[in-house]
Amino acid sequence: MNASTAMKVGPELSSVFDHIAKNNDKFVSRLLDYLRHPSISAQNVGMGEVVELLVSMLRKLGLEASAIPTAGYPVVMGRWERAPGAPTVLLYGHYDVQPPDPLEAWISPPFEPVIREERVYARGAGDNKGQHFAQILALESHLAVHGCLPCNVIILLEGEEEIGSPHIAEFVDAHRDLLKADLVVTADGPLHESGRPIITYGVRGIVAFELRARAARSDVHSGNFGGLAPNPVWTLVHLLATMKNTEGNITIDGFYDDVGAPTELERTAAARLPLTAEDIQRALGLAKLDNPTDLPLADRLMFRPTLTINGLHGGYGGPGSKTIVPHEAFAKCDARLVERQDPEDILRKIEAHVKNHAPDVEFIRIESTPPSKTRLDAPFSKAIQSALQIAHGVEPLIYPSLGATLPDYVFTKILGTPSFVVPYANADEANHAPNENIKICCFLNGVRTGAALLDALGGSPR
Amino acid sequence: MNASTAMKVGPELSSVFDHIAKNNDKFVSRLLDYLRHPSISAQNVGMGEVVELLVSMLRKLGLEASAIPTAGYPVVMGRWERAPGAPTVLLYGHYDVQPPDPLEAWISPPFEPVIREERVYARGAGDNKGQHFAQILALESHLAVHGCLPCNVIILLEGEEEIGSPHIAEFVDAHRDLLKADLVVTADGPLHESGRPIITYGVRGIVAFELRARAARSDVHSGNFGGLAPNPVWTLVHLLATMKNTEGNITIDGFYDDVGAPTELERTAAARLPLTAEDIQRALGLAKLDNPTDLPLADRLMFRPTLTINGLHGGYGGPGSKTIVPHEAFAKCDARLVERQDPEDILRKIEAHVKNHAPDVEFIRIESTPPSKTRLDAPFSKAIQSALQIAHGVEPLIYPSLGATLPDYVFTKILGTPSFVVPYANADEANHAPNENIKICCFLNGVRTGAALLDALGGSPR
């Protein structure tokens, strides 16, 4: 299968595509309506209203729909399960959006959606309203044309993704019966910057922590007390230097214990990705990449864990010199974890290392999310690939894993369900930033992709 | 000689002491007058007026006096050289004061001197107007009683000490002929906190520098670029860890090359100082002191160099976590140098170390001052000790060196003249702080000490 080979579109999907084409303007206009409703989880703005709006939207399509309470914002669920024998897909998305600050940086107000240069500008346009709304329209289009869906569908829309999904694991664990599915598909994030579609099979996990060192009651004179008063900055420097060496290897006992090698399929897929050191260097303005440079880029981005100092602060930071011994310092760090590394185990190992090398340094856990991985040869993998090929006319890029974090593990680790991330938005969607947008062509192709996906799953054996 | 043994006061000094006792109130009142004139070098406030005031004050005593221009503020000089065959002492002080900010923290305005609880409160009361004015009154008292001084005197009052003495070395080098003296005495700084007098024979030098690391154009996502984009904080951590080890030893090639052992006299004097780890720990609120703990405290404070990180800053420092790879970081450091270490040589060695271990890190020099040392058995050492014993009725503490920095080297290294620091102010003078003050008894004992000093030098062979 070449990147440019068009797939054959069956007559049932073809008529759905026709319906979508006829309704382009209406779909965009309805997206604008949806985006007019703010739903800012971090600020508790408009959440209840959008929950009601979604439940009634799903019911109107003929889905069983309800808002299920959590300890935080409710989860909106919808179900259509009238395709006995066909697989069940769980479509995950989130109805909450990032706060729009700084407001003055927006060209048009974040909750007054407008179209400029073939893009819809509004908070949530890309992340994630525009994407799960495209999924919903795909369902609607199938139902409008055929009166039924090719497969069973469960919709799960979370209201707390932008504040770190604090209750989704608990929710999923408590409602396993409602979430029985053959696969999970998430439309979130951006397409490749070339515009090519992407399927992501995993994400790395994360642990974040802080190291805090204290010594004297206050800063003291370096002439009178340098070398006598312990220096918390030196303490952190010496501690951190024992945690990762200059070759880029993490030197915490047992840190790599559960790091496995990528599968042959994963290695092959990664090698085919358009990923070069030169591109990264150019994009970031770097003369060279960091150590370990002897590993393939894809390994370092997807298959190996990292340990990053996000910030280190202690003592004087103003102009000129101030000859003090600082009395406190702190470092904030994160580690990205790969499949089979357990955040709890890694945090324990880091904490033991700290206690061993710098017993007076305080170790503070900040956050942790387990990694997630779906096998490249998992069931329905081919169906998703062919749906993307049909909708985009171009072969998708296969990412065995992403660098960044998503709470994908709740599906793969808690439910044991394969999970695929299939983004619809343009690479420059400006999510989490002012002037968030989605290209109209990306949105509409999202509706087509969603429709093709249901069609492909309907044609797949369970 | 025991700490409590009083020295015999000769009749000539005795009559000077009587004169001082009779004029206590007048002297304090004239100190208040002097302190009313601000002379803030950092803000160019009142400098010219105080220069004129001092020149006329010295001329009134019968000294040849003038203000000698420098590239900055003038140096005020006064001379009385009518004691042929007697030694010449150069009395150093500085007429500039620290800025008084924060003004709201002063109980009474900084340039409206007042007496509260037997102390004079004003900016400059201790640092340094109250101390060099006491010297001047000692001269005045000798001249009033005897019509002459027991030895020759050169007064040198600098106007830039509080801004780092940027022109004093140049001035001293250019005016060697005007500064020919047998010894230099500086009345600056505080007595021991017990109230006992102090003689200091040396000060450590200093070099201060900054290390600056940069990588990507801006902070980047640690999931997408951690381990790929070089992290300037890791760069500084790894570099700094090669510069000093956890045992407290500086590991820069050649750093200790010119560090000599203290003389027997110095070691004996240091061992007699009331200096304990417990006192320092209690004062600073420390559970323990820093490595190397196997060296005597006095060695670490006076006879060994230090390397201190004054501050290190890079990346995120706010609440919670921000999972970035920082794009820049900097560390500010100082090293305290001991006798025979040359700042220029040390800076070259540090810079070479940086280039060798982290060639991309920028090395920026901030400041440097050479160390200074006068031998404990230098000429006039005994005369100064006995003058202090006479004025205070208690044996002085002998500090072979001080931890902190003074531009003493201009006398010892440029002129080759032995230099002694003999402070008059109380330990809680609050110099450089709001509510600066000098105890009236310290000020008046300063006048007596100055008088005893001239007397003792007059009786010493050249």
XYZ file of N, CA and C in Angstrom, chain A residues 232-419:
564
model
N 22.579 24.828 50.082
C 21.532 23.983 49.486
C 21.654 23.867 47.960
N 22.235 24.885 47.300
C 22.401 24.769 45.846
C 23.462 23.718 45.527
N 24.589 23.762 46.250
C 25.580 22.692 46.055
C 24.950 21.332 46.369
N 24.139 21.273 47.426
C 23.507 19.998 47.792
C 22.701 19.442 46.621
N 21.890 20.310 45.992
C 21.071 19.836 44.858
C 21.946 19.515 43.649
N 22.972 20.332 43.418
C 23.881 20.069 42.287
C 24.501 18.679 42.441
N 25.029 18.404 43.635
C 25.684 17.109 43.828
C 24.682 15.953 43.768
N 23.494 16.177 44.310
C 22.467 15.131 44.264
C 22.044 14.851 42.817
N 21.705 15.914 42.097
C 21.222 15.735 40.718
C 22.293 15.098 39.840
N 23.558 15.471 40.091
C 24.640 14.897 39.280
C 24.749 13.390 39.472
N 24.217 12.879 40.600
C 24.225 11.416 40.791
C 23.017 10.747 40.139
N 22.091 11.543 39.599
C 20.845 10.968 39.082
C 20.854 10.764 37.569
N 21.680 11.544 36.886
C 21.824 11.363 35.430
C 23.237 11.771 35.097
N 23.916 11.015 34.244
C 25.296 11.380 33.928
C 25.362 12.170 32.619
N 26.554 12.620 32.286
C 26.709 13.483 31.110
C 26.483 12.710 29.806
N 26.513 11.373 29.877
C 26.204 10.580 28.680
C 24.692 10.483 28.464
N 23.933 11.044 29.382
C 22.483 11.024 29.224
C 21.822 9.807 29.849
N 22.600 9.002 30.591
C 22.020 7.816 31.235
C 21.558 8.134 32.653
N 20.362 7.687 32.964
C 19.811 7.903 34.298
C 20.459 6.885 35.234
N 21.045 7.378 36.325
C 21.888 6.541 37.170
C 21.234 6.284 38.526
N 19.909 6.141 38.488
C 19.159 5.781 39.689
C 18.965 4.273 39.679
N 19.341 3.616 40.773
C 19.267 2.153 40.847
C 17.909 1.635 40.390
N 17.931 0.754 39.409
C 16.715 0.062 38.990
C 15.807 0.864 38.079
N 16.237 2.086 37.694
C 15.350 2.936 36.904
C 14.956 2.279 35.585
N 15.909 1.565 34.976
C 15.637 0.968 33.651
C 15.124 -0.477 33.747
N 14.945 -0.993 34.982
C 14.600 -2.412 35.166
C 13.467 -2.885 34.253
N 12.409 -2.069 34.136
C 11.221 -2.535 33.421
C 11.098 -1.952 32.020
N 12.221 -1.399 31.527
C 12.196 -0.843 30.169
C 12.453 -1.978 29.188
N 11.444 -2.285 28.357
C 11.620 -3.355 27.387
C 12.056 -2.817 26.032
N 12.487 -3.707 25.168
C 12.837 -3.299 23.802
C 11.538 -3.153 23.000
N 11.531 -2.255 22.027
C 10.351 -2.165 21.158
C 10.209 -3.463 20.356
N 8.977 -3.750 19.957
C 8.768 -4.927 19.099
C 9.306 -4.636 17.697
N 9.451 -5.687 16.914
C 9.922 -5.514 15.536
C 8.981 -4.581 14.769
N 7.667 -4.799 14.959
C 6.668 -3.959 14.288
C 6.852 -2.497 14.674
N 7.065 -2.266 15.980
C 7.215 -0.894 16.465
C 8.473 -0.253 15.889
N 9.548 -1.047 15.876
C 10.798 -0.493 15.371
C 10.670 -0.129 13.883
N 10.007 -1.002 13.144
C 9.821 -0.752 11.715
C 8.954 0.489 11.491
N 7.863 0.572 12.273
C 6.970 1.725 12.126
C 7.707 3.015 12.468
N 8.462 2.979 13.573
C 9.175 4.185 14.015
C 10.185 4.624 12.960
N 10.847 3.642 12.350
C 11.876 3.969 11.354
C 11.270 4.642 10.134
N 9.980 4.420 9.902
C 9.337 5.015 8.719
C 8.834 6.435 8.985
N 8.889 6.896 10.236
C 8.371 8.230 10.556
C 9.307 9.316 10.028
N 8.735 10.423 9.563
C 9.578 11.528 9.077
C 10.145 12.308 10.264
N 11.199 11.752 10.867
C 11.724 12.275 12.122
C 13.235 12.382 11.968
N 13.767 13.608 11.883
C 15.214 13.736 11.743
C 15.764 14.729 12.764
N 17.007 14.479 13.152
C 17.688 15.377 14.090
C 17.743 16.784 13.500
N 17.996 16.877 12.213
C 18.123 18.184 11.565
C 16.826 18.987 11.709
N 15.690 18.301 11.492
C 14.404 19.005 11.592
C 14.187 19.538 13.004
N 14.495 18.689 13.996
C 14.290 19.113 15.389
C 15.226 20.274 15.723
N 16.492 20.151 15.310
C 17.456 21.215 15.586
C 17.014 22.532 14.962
N 16.556 22.448 13.708
C 16.125 23.661 13.022
C 14.919 24.272 13.743
N 13.954 23.401 14.114
C 12.725 23.897 14.754
C 13.021 24.569 16.091
N 13.975 24.022 16.838
C 14.240 24.542 18.183
C 15.421 25.508 18.227
N 16.126 25.670 17.103
C 17.295 26.556 17.104
C 18.466 25.961 17.857
N 18.714 24.678 17.648
C 19.772 23.977 18.381
C 20.940 23.643 17.475
N 22.159 23.775 17.998
C 23.353 23.385 17.243
C 23.525 21.874 17.263
N 23.011 21.234 18.317
C 23.124 19.773 18.409
C 22.057 19.253 19.362
N 21.814 17.958 19.304
C 20.884 17.345 20.251
C 21.648 16.874 21.482
N 20.899 16.582 22.530
C 21.473 16.151 23.800
C 21.934 14.698 23.710
N 22.789 14.292 24.644
C 23.128 12.882 24.815
C 21.915 12.129 25.367
N 21.764 10.819 25.157
C 22.635 9.926 24.392
C 22.336 9.998 22.886
N 23.304 10.483 22.125
C 23.083 10.640 20.682
C 23.292 9.323 19.931
N 23.739 8.273 20.637
C 23.965 6.997 19.944
C 22.697 6.162 19.810
N 21.596 6.612 20.389
C 20.333 5.893 20.220
C 19.521 6.529 19.099
N 18.727 5.716 18.363
C 17.865 6.305 17.329
C 16.909 7.323 17.963
N 16.594 8.362 17.212
C 15.682 9.407 17.690
C 14.374 8.826 18.214
N 13.808 7.885 17.464
C 12.509 7.327 17.837
C 12.591 6.619 19.185
N 13.719 5.950 19.439
C 13.898 5.294 20.734
C 13.828 6.320 21.852
N 14.521 7.432 21.630
C 14.627 8.422 22.695
C 13.285 9.119 22.930
N 12.480 9.191 21.873
C 11.199 9.890 21.975
C 10.068 8.974 22.444
N 10.179 7.686 22.144
C 9.045 6.787 22.382
C 9.353 5.596 23.267
N 10.593 5.076 23.163
C 10.860 3.775 23.779
C 11.756 3.850 25.007
N 12.286 5.055 25.302
C 13.181 5.203 26.448
C 12.602 6.239 27.419
N 12.836 6.036 28.702
C 12.394 7.036 29.679
C 13.360 8.230 29.699
N 12.910 9.330 30.272
C 13.757 10.522 30.409
C 13.715 10.983 31.865
N 14.685 11.830 32.206
C 14.658 12.528 33.496
C 15.052 13.973 33.201
N 14.130 14.891 33.430
C 14.326 16.288 33.051
C 14.239 17.184 34.280
N 15.190 18.100 34.412
C 15.039 19.161 35.416
C 14.180 20.237 34.763
N 12.978 20.451 35.269
C 12.097 21.483 34.712
C 12.480 22.868 35.216
N 13.090 22.904 36.389
C 13.521 24.190 36.947
C 14.345 23.959 38.189
N 15.315 24.839 38.406
C 16.123 24.789 39.635
C 16.342 26.231 40.063
N 16.042 26.521 41.313
C 16.165 27.901 41.787
C 16.686 27.932 43.217
N 17.675 28.785 43.427
C 18.173 29.008 44.774
C 19.111 30.188 44.781
N 19.014 31.032 45.793
C 19.972 32.128 45.968
C 19.724 33.315 45.075
N 20.791 34.105 44.896
C 20.677 35.389 44.221
C 20.535 35.219 42.710
N 19.636 36.018 42.133
C 19.431 35.928 40.691
C 19.414 37.287 40.009
N 19.753 38.352 40.730
C 19.708 39.691 40.155
C 20.980 40.060 39.424
N 21.110 41.330 39.090
C 22.305 41.765 38.342
C 23.555 41.747 39.223
N 24.717 41.696 38.585
C 25.987 41.744 39.306
C 26.131 40.577 40.255
N 26.787 40.808 41.369
C 27.002 39.702 42.310
C 26.410 40.037 43.662
N 26.028 39.004 44.378
C 25.652 39.142 45.780
C 26.286 37.952 46.465
N 27.268 38.233 47.286
C 28.145 37.172 47.776
C 27.554 36.516 49.018
N 26.551 35.678 48.750
C 25.863 34.976 49.835
C 25.998 33.468 49.687
N 25.794 32.787 50.804
C 25.480 31.360 50.778
C 23.961 31.276 50.888
N 23.280 30.778 49.839
C 21.807 30.711 49.896
C 21.362 29.758 51.002
N 20.171 29.991 51.540
C 19.725 29.101 52.619
C 18.684 28.087 52.157
N 18.196 28.231 50.928
C 17.294 27.191 50.422
C 17.332 27.139 48.903
N 16.955 25.998 48.378
C 16.926 25.806 46.923
C 15.964 24.674 46.622
N 15.403 24.717 45.425
C 14.533 23.608 45.037
C 14.705 23.299 43.562
N 14.442 22.051 43.219
C 14.461 21.633 41.819
C 13.148 20.924 41.535
N 12.557 21.232 40.384
C 11.368 20.523 39.930
C 11.786 19.644 38.755
N 11.372 18.404 38.783
C 11.809 17.447 37.763
C 10.624 16.621 37.279
N 10.742 16.110 36.044
C 9.810 15.072 35.623
C 10.562 13.947 34.956
N 9.978 12.758 35.045
C 10.511 11.607 34.318
C 9.383 11.078 33.436
N 9.713 10.850 32.170
C 8.747 10.241 31.247
C 8.986 8.736 31.278
N 7.920 7.984 31.432
C 8.047 6.536 31.620
C 7.514 5.771 30.422
N 8.141 4.647 30.137
C 7.670 3.830 29.024
C 6.985 2.583 29.556
N 6.285 1.904 28.646
C 5.462 0.741 28.976
C 6.187 -0.202 29.939
N 5.472 -0.651 30.899
C 5.893 -1.558 31.974
C 6.602 -0.851 33.118
N 7.021 0.402 32.944
C 7.506 1.150 34.115
C 6.287 1.607 34.911
N 6.341 1.364 36.202
C 5.218 1.711 37.075
C 5.562 3.002 37.841
N 4.724 4.038 37.715
C 5.045 5.316 38.366
C 5.347 5.167 39.854
N 4.562 4.354 40.539
C 4.755 4.179 41.980
C 6.127 3.579 42.266
N 6.480 2.571 41.492
C 7.783 1.919 41.651
C 8.923 2.909 41.362
N 8.762 3.698 40.306
C 9.812 4.662 39.924
C 9.948 5.748 40.982
N 8.828 6.245 41.478
C 8.893 7.262 42.533
C 9.602 6.712 43.766
N 9.309 5.457 44.104
C 9.988 4.843 45.261
C 11.485 4.756 45.026
N 11.876 4.405 43.795
C 13.312 4.282 43.491
C 14.002 5.655 43.545
N 13.335 6.671 43.012
C 13.931 8.011 43.052
C 14.044 8.478 44.504
N 12.992 8.263 45.262
C 13.007 8.696 46.658
C 14.114 7.975 47.443
N 14.274 6.681 47.182
C 15.338 5.927 47.865
C 16.703 6.492 47.494
N 16.878 6.838 46.214
C 18.137 7.431 45.758
C 18.406 8.734 46.502
N 17.379 9.571 46.613
C 17.530 10.864 47.298
C 17.905 10.638 48.759
N 17.180 9.747 49.423
C 17.457 9.468 50.847
C 18.885 8.962 51.026
N 19.342 8.184 50.061
C 20.667 7.587 50.132
C 21.776 8.621 49.910
N 21.587 9.508 48.929
C 22.648 10.459 48.562
C 22.539 11.797 49.284
N 21.358 12.189 49.671
C 21.185 13.504 50.307
C 20.021 13.396 51.290
N 20.274 12.747 52.421
C 19.187 12.429 53.357
C 18.418 13.651 53.865
N 19.047 14.831 53.813
C 18.356 16.025 54.321
C 17.465 16.681 53.273
N 17.538 16.210 52.041
C 16.741 16.825 50.983
C 15.322 16.260 51.014
N 14.357 17.171 50.970
C 12.961 16.753 50.995
C 12.526 16.332 49.593
N 11.840 15.205 49.513
C 11.344 14.679 48.240
C 9.827 14.838 48.234
N 9.317 15.587 47.261
C 7.877 15.875 47.230
C 7.289 15.362 45.905
N 6.325 14.455 45.996
C 5.671 13.972 44.776
C 4.712 15.041 44.254
N 4.697 15.247 42.960
C 3.763 16.234 42.398
C 2.663 15.554 41.588
N 3.039 14.674 40.675
C 1.998 13.991 39.913
C 2.543 12.701 39.325
N 1.653 11.818 38.933
C 2.089 10.614 38.221
C 0.962 10.068 37.362
N 1.312 9.646 36.181
C 0.374 9.014 35.250
C 1.093 7.831 34.607
N 0.499 6.643 34.639
C 1.166 5.481 34.028
C 1.252 5.606 32.506
N 2.200 4.931 31.908
C 2.268 4.885 30.441
C 1.136 4.003 29.896
N 0.949 4.063 28.597
C -0.075 3.230 27.962
C 0.473 2.753 26.628
N 0.125 1.508 26.279
C 0.634 0.996 25.008
C -0.381 0.010 24.430
N -0.671 0.168 23.163
C -1.488 -0.796 22.431
C -0.603 -1.419 21.360
N -0.677 -2.731 21.244
C 0.183 -3.421 20.266
C -0.158 -2.952 18.849
N 0.870 -2.843 18.007
C 0.623 -2.416 16.619
C -0.227 -3.434 15.866
N -0.195 -4.699 16.331
C -1.022 -5.710 15.659
C -2.290 -6.010 16.458
N -2.716 -5.066 17.296
C -3.951 -5.250 18.060
C -5.128 -5.358 17.095
N -6.218 -6.054 17.533
C -7.409 -6.130 16.686
C -7.888 -4.723 16.296
N -8.408 -4.603 15.103
C -8.978 -3.341 14.576
C -7.939 -2.313 14.146
N -6.668 -2.646 14.360
C -5.608 -1.727 13.953
C -5.688 -1.474 12.451
N -5.851 -2.567 11.693
C -5.914 -2.444 10.222
C -7.161 -1.668 9.795
N -8.265 -1.911 10.502
C -9.517 -1.217 10.164
C -9.350 0.290 10.314
N -8.678 0.688 11.385
C -8.481 2.124 11.610
C -7.555 2.710 10.546
N -6.507 1.958 10.242
C -5.579 2.443 9.213
C -6.300 2.639 7.882
N -7.165 1.675 7.533
C -7.817 1.804 6.224
C -8.863 2.920 6.233
N -9.507 3.140 7.387
C -10.475 4.245 7.471
C -9.754 5.581 7.242
N -8.580 5.734 7.840
C -7.823 6.978 7.670
C -7.380 7.150 6.224
N -6.965 6.041 5.637
C -6.523 6.067 4.243
C -7.684 6.501 3.336
N -8.880 5.974 3.610
C -10.064 6.318 2.815
C -10.414 7.794 2.982
N -10.435 8.265 4.244
C -10.871 9.646 4.491
C -9.854 10.659 3.979
N -8.577 10.339 4.091
C -7.536 11.315 3.740
C -6.919 11.078 2.365
N -7.128 9.879 1.806
C -6.491 9.576 0.529
C -4.995 9.427 0.654
N -4.523 9.245 1.843
C -3.083 9.097 2.060
C -2.873 8.199 3.283
N -1.811 7.420 3.184
C -1.532 6.446 4.231
C -1.199 7.149 5.558
N -1.755 6.696 6.669
C -1.437 7.360 7.938
C -0.032 7.035 8.435
N 0.518 7.973 9.236
C 1.769 7.714 9.939
C 1.448 6.922 11.199
N 2.271 5.919 11.483
C 2.024 5.043 12.628
C 3.000 5.413 13.743
N 2.471 5.983 14.814
C 3.305 6.307 15.982
C 3.112 5.239 17.050
N 4.129 4.401 17.263
C 4.003 3.391 18.317
C 3.744 4.037 19.684
N 4.237 5.268 19.860
C 4.039 5.942 21.128
C 4.211 7.433 20.900
N 3.641 8.227 21.819
C 3.854 9.671 21.788
C 4.733 10.046 22.970
N 5.450 11.156 22.818
C 6.262 11.630 23.923
C 5.430 12.132 25.078
N 4.369 12.843 24.743
C 3.594 13.535 25.771
C 2.669 12.591 26.518
N 1.923 13.143 27.456
C 1.078 12.350 28.361
C -0.400 12.499 28.030
N -1.127 11.403 28.054
C -2.595 11.400 28.004
C -3.055 10.342 28.996
N -4.271 10.451 29.536
C -4.718 9.428 30.497
C -5.224 8.172 29.802
N -4.524 7.770 28.777
C -4.900 6.624 27.960
C -4.885 5.308 28.726
N -4.034 5.276 29.759
C -3.860 4.050 30.543
C -5.173 3.592 31.180
N -6.118 4.519 31.392
C -7.376 4.086 32.023
C -8.086 3.067 31.145
N -7.877 3.134 29.840
C -8.486 2.157 28.933
C -7.616 0.915 28.808
N -6.340 1.113 28.557
C -5.475 -0.049 28.309
C -5.157 -0.801 29.587
N -4.868 -0.071 30.669
C -4.414 -0.747 31.898
C -5.597 -1.139 32.798
N -6.588 -0.261 32.928
C -7.708 -0.595 33.826
C -8.710 -1.509 33.125
N -9.066 -1.158 31.880
C -10.064 -1.966 31.158
C -9.442 -3.057 30.297
N -8.154 -2.904 29.985
C -7.525 -3.894 29.109
C -8.016 -3.804 27.674
N -8.472 -2.622 27.281
C -9.012 -2.428 25.931
C -7.985 -1.710 25.054
N -7.757 -2.205 23.821
C -6.811 -1.484 22.963
C -7.315 -0.065 22.689
N -6.381 0.860 22.603
C -6.755 2.275 22.513
C -5.929 2.958 21.431
